[in-house]
Amino acid sequence: DAKTTQPNSMESNEEEPVHLPCNHSTISGTDYIHWYRQLPSQGPEYVIHGLTSNVNNRMASLAIAEDRKSSTLILHRATLRDAAVYYCILRDVGGETSGSRLTFGEGTQLTVNP
Amino acid sequence: DTGVSQDPRHKITKRGQNVTFRCDPISEHNRLYWYRQTLGQGPEFLTYFQNEAQLEKSRLLSDRFSAERPKGSFSTLEIQRTEQGDSAMYLCASSPLGSYNEQFFGPGTRLTVL
């Protein structure tokens, strides 16, 4: 699986935007970029995913570099509930049985200050 | 709530004992996954099922671990002759067919081996 690199931790203030970076310089053409987050004492939850174009949903936006070697998860207005570990994951969807597993790194611990 | 459920939520056992965990996926989700997470690390993939077929197993899944999904619905994960190194959070997730569909995680079973 292609590897991702994220900062260990980041801090933000409540109601301010947060930009969480992820580097994936060895990404292949069939790798989707997925983001999950894990709140304390809970299982991970899906946030967003994309392939080449920027993506928006109700939780966040995903900005993907033109060369796809990096991406940024954007939380437009951080709340205390957004404090979590955020994981950037590449999923190869080249075949029906590939792309099944999620390969988590250590993620970025986001702290949101009131 | 029709999310993924896991039972028990916590299990304390003595070294050498056998333990079994259960996962009930979201109904009609064909795929079911097991992950293990130790403190401070991201979840690690163990195995996954498509319906009742176990399609992939990680090398982390030693001979003491066995997983089943006999009717393509709920799944069990058994650990025989537990060791202290087995202490971890065991997470279950499910998803519909489709390589890039999001995985829905349960709350996990916390195993402590004394």
XYZ file of N, CA and C in Angstrom:
684
model
N 0.836 -1.190 0.000
C 0.000 0.000 0.000
C 0.879 1.250 0.000
N 0.460 2.258 -0.773
C 1.203 3.511 -0.804
C 1.121 4.173 0.561
N 2.200 4.874 0.914
C 2.311 5.421 2.254
C 1.868 6.874 2.287
N 1.316 7.291 3.412
C 0.961 8.685 3.637
C 1.743 9.225 4.808
N 1.985 10.533 4.802
C 2.689 11.200 5.886
C 1.856 12.363 6.375
N 1.618 12.376 7.701
C 0.821 13.430 8.315
C 1.561 13.961 9.538
N 1.317 15.232 9.897
C 1.896 15.712 11.160
C 1.283 14.970 12.334
N 2.063 14.785 13.393
C 1.555 14.055 14.548
C 0.406 14.787 15.227
N 0.486 16.112 15.287
C -0.534 16.856 16.009
C -0.697 18.248 15.410
N -1.894 18.789 15.610
C -2.194 20.164 15.224
C -3.176 20.739 16.225
N -3.154 22.077 16.334
C -4.087 22.765 17.221
C -4.859 23.808 16.445
N -6.072 24.018 16.882
C -6.906 25.032 16.268
C -7.766 25.663 17.344
N -8.323 26.824 17.023
C -9.290 27.457 17.902
C -10.695 27.209 17.364
N -11.619 27.148 18.295
C -13.011 26.918 17.925
C -13.487 27.975 16.939
N -14.267 27.535 15.968
C -14.881 28.379 14.941
C -13.889 28.925 13.928
N -12.649 28.474 13.973
C -11.685 28.850 12.942
C -11.507 27.692 11.957
N -11.080 27.981 10.729
C -10.840 26.886 9.783
C -9.580 26.108 10.166
N -9.591 24.831 9.787
C -8.454 23.955 10.040
C -8.057 23.288 8.729
N -6.759 23.298 8.451
C -6.236 22.645 7.251
C -5.303 21.526 7.685
N -5.714 20.307 7.434
C -4.922 19.133 7.833
C -4.225 18.580 6.591
N -2.879 18.624 6.570
C -2.164 18.190 5.369
C -1.855 16.701 5.366
N -1.665 16.177 4.158
C -1.255 14.790 3.989
C -0.391 14.688 2.736
N 0.768 14.077 2.895
C 1.645 13.844 1.740
C 1.559 12.386 1.329
N 1.479 12.177 0.018
C 1.420 10.804 -0.516
C 2.130 10.797 -1.857
N 3.432 10.950 -1.794
C 4.221 11.139 -3.009
C 4.271 9.891 -3.892
N 3.985 8.715 -3.335
C 4.041 7.475 -4.132
C 2.655 7.016 -4.572
N 1.695 7.922 -4.565
C 0.323 7.569 -4.943
C 0.281 7.055 -6.380
N -0.552 6.042 -6.619
C -0.694 5.512 -7.974
C -1.995 6.022 -8.592
N -2.137 5.792 -9.869
C -3.295 6.317 -10.587
C -4.629 5.757 -10.128
N -4.612 4.580 -9.502
C -5.864 3.964 -9.055
C -6.102 4.130 -7.556
N -5.301 4.940 -6.905
C -5.479 5.195 -5.474
C -6.472 6.325 -5.241
N -7.527 6.015 -4.469
C -8.397 7.059 -3.962
C -7.821 7.573 -2.636
N -8.051 8.832 -2.349
C -7.621 9.436 -1.087
C -8.830 9.488 -0.162
N -8.724 8.786 0.958
C -9.808 8.749 1.939
C -9.349 9.408 3.225
N -10.288 10.030 3.916
C -10.033 10.565 5.250
C -11.068 9.968 6.209
N -10.558 9.490 7.314
C -11.388 9.028 8.425
C -10.939 9.789 9.662
N -11.820 9.843 10.641
C -11.423 10.415 11.916
C -11.912 9.511 13.026
N -11.230 9.603 14.157
C -11.583 8.780 15.308
C -11.689 9.668 16.537
N -12.920 9.809 17.012
C -13.151 10.555 18.235
C -12.753 9.684 19.422
N -12.494 10.289 20.563
C -12.066 9.500 21.731
C -13.056 8.398 22.069
N -12.537 7.223 22.305
C -13.318 6.052 22.726
C -14.365 5.610 21.707
N -14.148 5.922 20.452
C -15.062 5.488 19.400
C -14.284 4.838 18.262
N -15.023 4.098 17.410
C -14.402 3.585 16.199
C -14.236 4.709 15.192
N -13.374 4.501 14.203
C -13.202 5.535 13.166
C -14.504 5.795 12.418
N -14.620 7.004 11.880
C -15.755 7.322 11.028
C -15.267 7.999 9.752
N -15.955 7.684 8.673
C -15.625 8.228 7.365
C -15.856 9.735 7.352
N -14.944 10.457 6.696
C -15.124 11.900 6.545
C -15.382 12.250 5.078
N -14.471 11.845 4.196
C -14.564 12.267 2.804
C -13.588 11.457 1.975
N -13.798 11.377 0.666
C -12.801 10.773 -0.195
C -12.840 11.432 -1.568
N -11.735 11.282 -2.316
C -11.658 11.853 -3.660
C -10.580 11.184 -4.472
N -10.598 11.457 -5.769
C -9.607 10.864 -6.670
C -8.704 11.947 -7.255
N -9.294 12.897 -7.971
C -8.492 13.954 -8.581
C -9.049 15.346 -8.282
N -10.371 15.466 -8.317
C -10.977 16.784 -8.129
C -11.238 17.063 -6.660
N -11.300 18.333 -6.325
C -11.662 18.721 -4.963
C -13.091 18.274 -4.678
N -13.346 17.942 -3.429
C -14.637 17.380 -3.017
C -15.143 18.141 -1.797
N -16.450 18.304 -1.743
C -17.079 18.930 -0.581
C -18.212 18.042 -0.090
N -18.361 17.939 1.215
C -19.572 17.350 1.777
C -19.918 18.121 3.049
N -20.922 17.625 3.762
C -21.420 18.399 4.898
C -20.402 18.477 6.030
N -19.440 17.535 6.041
C -18.470 17.514 7.132
C -17.242 18.346 6.837
N -16.768 18.299 5.578
C -15.459 18.866 5.272
C -15.287 19.052 3.772
N -14.134 19.607 3.421
C -13.715 19.696 2.015
C -12.378 19.006 1.876
N -12.151 18.465 0.693
C -10.885 17.812 0.390
C -10.283 18.513 -0.821
N -9.093 19.065 -0.602
C -8.370 19.722 -1.690
C -7.222 18.816 -2.106
N -7.176 18.463 -3.383
C -6.163 17.529 -3.896
C -5.239 18.290 -4.837
N -3.949 18.178 -4.596
C -2.964 18.847 -5.444
C -3.053 18.333 -6.874
N -2.655 19.167 -7.807
C -2.773 18.798 -9.218
C -1.975 17.532 -9.546
N -0.808 17.369 -8.929
C -0.006 16.171 -9.173
C -0.416 15.007 -8.263
N -1.403 15.230 -7.402
C -1.965 14.218 -6.474
C -0.961 13.722 -5.446
N 0.153 14.380 -5.292
C 1.136 13.916 -4.312
C 0.852 14.446 -2.913
N -0.143 15.279 -2.783
C -0.547 15.750 -1.455
C -2.020 16.135 -1.491
N -2.595 16.214 -0.307
C -3.986 16.636 -0.189
C -4.159 17.337 1.157
N -5.253 18.065 1.282
C -5.543 18.793 2.516
C -7.010 18.619 2.869
N -7.252 18.191 4.086
C -8.612 18.133 4.613
C -8.911 19.466 5.268
N -10.020 20.057 4.893
C -10.376 21.369 5.407
C -11.661 21.282 6.219
N -11.552 21.656 7.484
C -12.734 21.830 8.329
C -12.996 23.321 8.359
N -14.151 23.726 7.893
C -14.352 25.158 7.656
C -14.508 25.954 8.948
N -15.156 25.359 9.943
C -15.302 26.008 11.246
C -15.192 24.935 12.314
N -14.034 24.847 12.919
C -13.806 23.776 13.888
C -14.691 23.952 15.112
N -15.219 22.852 15.597
C -15.951 22.841 16.856
C -15.217 21.911 17.821
N -15.593 21.976 19.085
C -14.953 21.110 20.074
C -15.145 19.648 19.725
N -16.263 19.343 19.073
C -16.556 17.960 18.710
C -15.635 17.441 17.596
N -14.931 18.361 16.931
C -14.011 17.932 15.859
C -12.668 17.456 16.409
N -12.456 17.582 17.711
C -11.205 17.096 18.299
C -11.149 15.574 18.154
N -10.163 15.109 17.402
C -10.093 13.691 17.060
C -8.740 13.416 16.398
N -8.497 12.139 16.124
C -7.349 11.758 15.295
C -7.851 11.632 13.858
N -7.186 12.306 12.943
C -7.593 12.302 11.542
C -6.596 11.472 10.735
N -7.134 10.526 9.990
C -6.302 9.612 9.209
C -6.492 9.862 7.710
N -5.398 9.973 7.023
C -5.378 10.080 5.564
C -4.975 8.704 5.038
N -5.772 8.131 4.158
C -5.583 6.741 3.732
C -5.714 6.650 2.211
N -4.829 5.893 1.594
C -4.938 5.632 0.167
C -5.557 4.261 -0.043
N -6.526 4.167 -0.931
C -7.172 2.886 -1.242
C -7.052 2.622 -2.736
N -6.404 1.530 -3.067
C -6.276 1.109 -4.455
C -7.555 0.390 -4.857
N -8.213 0.917 -5.832
C -9.481 0.321 -6.259
C -9.355 -0.288 -7.642
N -8.180 -0.859 -7.907
C -7.925 -1.410 -9.230
C -8.707 -2.647 -9.565
N -9.219 -3.361 -8.570
C -9.957 -4.577 -8.861
C -11.064 -4.784 -7.855
N -11.893 -5.795 -8.082
C -13.049 -6.005 -7.200
C -12.642 -6.373 -5.787
N -11.573 -7.194 -5.651
C -11.173 -7.586 -4.300
C -10.071 -6.692 -3.761
N -9.478 -5.878 -4.601
C -8.488 -4.934 -4.066
C -9.235 -3.745 -3.482
N -8.521 -2.921 -2.753
C -9.169 -1.773 -2.145
C -10.083 -2.151 -1.000
N -9.942 -3.387 -0.499
C -10.836 -3.801 0.568
C -10.411 -3.246 1.910
N -9.133 -3.367 2.204
C -8.676 -2.958 3.519
C -8.412 -1.464 3.569
N -8.458 -0.928 4.808
C -7.985 0.417 5.077
C -6.652 0.282 5.790
N -5.634 0.960 5.287
C -4.328 0.947 5.931
C -4.131 2.281 6.640
N -4.296 2.245 7.956
C -4.185 3.450 8.770
C -2.729 3.700 9.135
N -2.332 4.984 9.139
C -1.062 5.371 9.742
C -1.336 5.785 11.170
N -0.537 6.699 11.683
C -0.752 7.167 13.051
C -1.648 8.385 13.108
N -1.892 9.030 11.954
C -2.829 10.127 11.901
C -2.330 11.401 12.561
N -3.203 12.403 12.512
C -2.938 13.698 13.144
C -3.928 13.902 14.275
N -3.414 14.125 15.465
C -4.269 14.436 16.618
C -4.616 15.917 16.560
N -5.884 16.216 16.338
C -6.340 17.603 16.292
C -6.900 18.003 17.647
N -6.354 19.066 18.191
C -6.862 19.662 19.431
C -7.577 20.953 19.065
N -8.790 21.117 19.563
C -9.557 22.344 19.321
C -9.704 23.083 20.638
N -9.199 24.282 20.669
C -9.254 25.104 21.883
C -10.510 25.967 21.897
N -11.185 26.041 23.042
C -12.395 26.884 23.132
C -12.059 28.371 23.069
N -31.105 2.362 16.554
C -29.831 2.615 15.876
C -29.483 1.396 15.056
N -29.171 1.568 13.793
C -28.897 0.425 12.934
C -27.424 0.383 12.554
N -26.553 0.900 13.361
C -25.128 0.874 13.084
C -24.523 -0.482 13.401
N -23.210 -0.564 13.275
C -22.474 -1.783 13.592
C -22.416 -1.934 15.114
N -22.734 -3.118 15.588
C -22.662 -3.346 17.032
C -21.652 -4.441 17.326
N -21.013 -4.340 18.499
C -20.020 -5.319 18.914
C -20.293 -5.719 20.358
N -20.017 -6.979 20.626
C -20.268 -7.493 21.961
C -19.194 -8.498 22.339
N -18.621 -8.437 23.550
C -18.870 -7.403 24.557
C -18.125 -6.121 24.239
N -18.359 -5.095 25.001
C -17.599 -3.859 24.820
C -16.258 -3.935 25.523
N -16.227 -4.671 26.613
C -14.982 -4.839 27.364
C -14.848 -6.306 27.766
N -13.609 -6.796 27.733
C -13.363 -8.168 28.158
C -12.022 -8.202 28.865
N -12.029 -8.714 30.085
C -10.801 -8.930 30.824
C -10.626 -10.426 30.983
N -9.475 -10.936 30.651
C -9.245 -12.366 30.733
C -7.835 -12.632 31.232
N -7.617 -13.865 31.646
C -6.276 -14.245 32.087
C -5.520 -14.875 30.926
N -4.243 -14.690 30.940
C -3.378 -15.268 29.906
C -3.649 -16.760 29.765
N -3.766 -17.189 28.536
C -4.007 -18.606 28.283
C -5.467 -18.962 28.046
N -6.364 -18.075 28.397
C -7.783 -18.339 28.191
C -8.170 -18.021 26.738
N -9.301 -18.583 26.320
C -9.848 -18.286 24.995
C -10.934 -17.218 25.126
N -11.013 -16.350 24.138
C -12.061 -15.335 24.132
C -12.704 -15.291 22.744
N -13.965 -14.888 22.728
C -14.685 -14.756 21.461
C -15.448 -13.450 21.461
N -15.345 -12.735 20.354
C -16.049 -11.465 20.189
C -17.043 -11.606 19.045
N -18.113 -10.825 19.151
C -19.137 -10.876 18.114
C -19.292 -9.507 17.485
N -19.572 -9.507 16.200
C -19.854 -8.282 15.469
C -21.126 -8.461 14.645
N -22.041 -7.525 14.788
C -23.243 -7.495 13.955
C -23.129 -6.304 13.006
N -22.982 -6.551 11.725
C -22.809 -5.439 10.782
C -24.142 -4.769 10.478
N -24.071 -3.704 9.730
C -25.281 -3.080 9.217
C -25.930 -4.079 8.245
N -27.225 -4.237 8.390
C -27.894 -5.268 7.582
C -27.732 -4.957 6.090
N -27.551 -6.003 5.321
C -27.375 -5.924 3.870
C -25.992 -5.443 3.453
N -25.102 -5.212 4.412
C -23.715 -4.937 4.042
C -23.018 -6.264 3.768
N -22.496 -6.401 2.555
C -21.887 -7.662 2.157
C -20.511 -7.865 2.783
N -19.790 -6.768 3.019
C -18.414 -6.877 3.498
C -18.327 -6.599 4.990
N -17.480 -7.373 5.634
C -17.253 -7.210 7.074
C -15.764 -7.321 7.326
N -15.249 -6.421 8.157
C -13.812 -6.312 8.402
C -13.533 -6.381 9.903
N -12.380 -6.920 10.230
C -11.862 -6.866 11.597
C -10.523 -6.134 11.585
N -10.375 -5.240 12.574
C -9.130 -4.505 12.768
C -8.745 -4.609 14.243
N -7.481 -4.383 14.514
C -6.988 -4.334 15.893
C -6.270 -3.005 16.086
N -6.479 -2.390 17.246
C -5.855 -1.101 17.515
C -5.229 -1.106 18.906
N -3.943 -0.833 18.958
C -3.264 -0.684 20.244
C -3.104 0.798 20.544
N -2.816 1.085 21.781
C -2.814 2.462 22.271
C -1.848 3.339 21.490
N -2.354 4.454 20.983
C -1.502 5.409 20.282
C -1.239 5.084 18.829
N -1.789 3.961 18.359
C -1.577 3.562 16.970
C -2.897 3.589 16.212
N -2.795 3.658 14.885
C -3.989 3.526 14.075
C -4.429 2.072 14.012
N -5.666 1.823 13.630
C -6.135 0.432 13.510
C -5.324 -0.334 12.469
N -5.133 -1.646 12.726
C -4.432 -2.523 11.789
C -5.409 -3.570 11.274
N -5.400 -3.763 9.969
C -6.302 -4.720 9.345
C -5.965 -6.144 9.771
N -7.003 -6.921 10.072
C -6.812 -8.334 10.403
C -7.356 -9.242 9.297
N -8.640 -9.042 8.943
C -9.243 -9.918 7.962
C -10.525 -9.300 7.431
N -11.002 -9.813 6.283
C -12.303 -9.354 5.833
C -13.071 -10.446 5.102
N -14.371 -10.330 5.171
C -15.310 -11.270 4.565
C -16.149 -10.548 3.523
N -16.423 -11.275 2.473
C -17.462 -10.841 1.542
C -18.537 -11.914 1.619
N -19.665 -11.537 2.144
C -20.711 -12.508 2.525
C -20.072 -13.496 3.502
N -20.153 -14.812 3.237
C -19.572 -15.754 4.203
C -18.137 -16.141 3.869
N -17.623 -15.658 2.764
C -16.276 -16.033 2.343
C -15.220 -15.098 2.947
N -14.219 -15.705 3.565
C -13.102 -14.936 4.107
C -12.097 -14.734 2.983
N -12.008 -13.516 2.472
C -11.239 -13.257 1.260
C -9.805 -12.821 1.509
N -9.522 -12.279 2.660
C -8.170 -11.798 2.913
C -7.866 -11.890 4.395
N -6.654 -12.312 4.694
C -6.198 -12.377 6.077
C -4.836 -11.725 6.170
N -4.638 -10.891 7.159
C -3.338 -10.275 7.401
C -2.397 -11.287 8.037
N -1.105 -11.069 7.845
C -0.142 -11.931 8.530
C -0.162 -11.697 10.034
N -0.831 -10.613 10.470
C -1.016 -10.391 11.908
C -1.923 -11.449 12.523
N -2.744 -12.074 11.687
C -3.705 -13.054 12.172
C -2.994 -14.390 12.342
N -2.453 -14.599 13.540
C -1.703 -15.825 13.779
C -2.648 -17.013 13.877
N -2.056 -18.198 14.067
C -2.850 -19.425 14.153
C -3.799 -19.411 15.349
N -3.531 -18.549 16.320
C -4.404 -18.516 17.500
C -5.683 -17.730 17.236
N -5.716 -17.025 16.115
C -6.883 -16.206 15.771
C -7.698 -16.918 14.697
N -9.009 -16.906 14.889
C -9.870 -17.411 13.828
C -11.129 -16.559 13.769
N -11.567 -16.302 12.559
C -12.768 -15.503 12.357
C -13.719 -16.274 11.467
N -15.004 -16.099 11.748
C -16.031 -16.763 10.956
C -17.164 -15.799 10.675
N -17.864 -16.098 9.607
C -19.096 -15.379 9.286
C -20.013 -16.398 8.608
N -20.544 -17.314 9.387
C -21.173 -18.527 8.831
C -22.364 -18.293 7.910
N -23.173 -17.311 8.158
C -24.347 -17.109 7.321
C -24.295 -15.785 6.580
N -23.117 -15.221 6.551
C -22.991 -13.953 5.844
C -23.608 -12.781 6.576
N -23.920 -12.987 7.862
C -24.488 -11.854 8.615
C -23.505 -11.462 9.719
N -23.728 -11.943 10.945
C -22.813 -11.586 12.027
C -21.495 -12.340 11.869
N -20.482 -11.875 12.588
C -19.174 -12.524 12.548
C -18.653 -12.696 13.968
N -17.810 -13.694 14.150
C -17.120 -13.884 15.425
C -15.622 -13.909 15.200
N -14.912 -13.386 16.170
C -13.449 -13.437 16.178
C -13.034 -14.135 17.465
N -12.339 -15.241 17.338
C -11.892 -15.996 18.503
C -10.379 -15.903 18.615
N -9.926 -15.704 19.836
C -8.497 -15.752 20.128
C -8.276 -16.883 21.114
N -7.464 -17.842 20.743
C -7.161 -18.960 21.633
C -5.848 -18.690 22.363
N -5.782 -19.207 23.573
C -4.545 -19.114 24.381
C -4.022 -17.678 24.376
N -4.847 -16.779 24.877
C -4.502 -15.361 24.828
C -3.160 -15.059 25.489
N -2.507 -14.044 24.948
C -1.229 -13.562 25.477
C -1.396 -12.084 25.814
N -0.512 -11.579 26.641
C -0.626 -10.176 27.044
C -0.532 -9.252 25.840
N 0.203 -9.643 24.825
C 0.324 -8.838 23.614
C -0.951 -8.750 22.802
N -1.937 -9.562 23.163
C -3.232 -9.498 22.468
C -4.105 -8.371 23.003
N -3.692 -7.769 24.107
C -4.463 -6.667 24.682
C -4.539 -5.526 23.675
N -5.756 -5.141 23.328
C -5.977 -4.149 22.282
C -7.470 -3.877 22.167
N -7.797 -2.922 21.307
C -9.187 -2.702 20.919
C -9.411 -3.461 19.618
N -10.439 -4.267 19.558
C -10.771 -5.012 18.346
C -11.994 -4.354 17.706
N -11.788 -3.863 16.518
C -12.809 -3.093 15.820
C -13.383 -3.900 14.662
N -14.658 -3.777 14.485
C -15.347 -4.407 13.366
C -15.925 -3.291 12.494
N -15.950 -3.509 11.196
C -16.537 -2.538 10.278
C -17.285 -3.290 9.191
N -18.233 -2.623 8.574
C -18.944 -3.242 7.455
C -19.114 -2.218 6.342
N -19.327 -2.712 5.148
C -19.560 -1.824 4.014
C -20.333 -2.573 2.946
N -21.019 -1.823 2.094
C -21.638 -2.463 0.932
C -20.554 -2.856 -0.059
N -20.943 -3.637 -1.078
C -19.995 -3.964 -2.136
C -19.563 -2.693 -2.865
N -18.348 -2.720 -3.381
C -17.839 -1.521 -4.056
C -16.532 -1.147 -3.409
N -15.484 -1.069 -4.171
C -14.142 -0.949 -3.604
C -13.915 0.323 -2.820
N -14.601 1.399 -3.174
C -14.292 2.654 -2.501
C -15.396 3.100 -1.560
N -16.344 2.194 -1.302
C -17.399 2.578 -0.346
C -16.841 2.719 1.053
N -17.415 3.656 1.783
C -16.939 3.876 3.135
C -17.219 2.668 4.004
N -16.359 2.503 4.999
C -16.554 1.461 5.994
C -17.163 2.100 7.233
N -18.142 1.403 7.794
C -18.822 1.863 9.004
C -18.290 1.031 10.166
N -17.740 1.711 11.157
C -17.099 1.018 12.255
C -18.024 0.895 13.461
N -17.850 -0.198 14.181
C -18.500 -0.359 15.463
C -17.684 0.308 16.558
N -18.186 0.232 17.801
C -17.507 0.896 18.925
C -16.280 0.139 19.426
N -16.146 -1.117 19.005
C -14.978 -1.892 19.402
C -15.188 -2.702 20.662
N -14.354 -3.721 20.804
C -14.267 -4.515 22.029
C -12.872 -4.319 22.606
N -12.820 -3.821 23.824
C -11.532 -3.619 24.489
C -11.146 -4.885 25.230
N -10.041 -5.512 24.815
C -9.556 -6.739 25.463
C -8.355 -6.420 26.326
N -8.415 -6.867 27.571
C -7.284 -6.770 28.484
C -6.906 -8.174 28.919
N -5.662 -8.555 28.653
C -5.165 -9.868 29.052
C -4.216 -9.687 30.231
N -4.578 -10.287 31.353
C -3.767 -10.128 32.565
C -2.678 -11.188 32.678
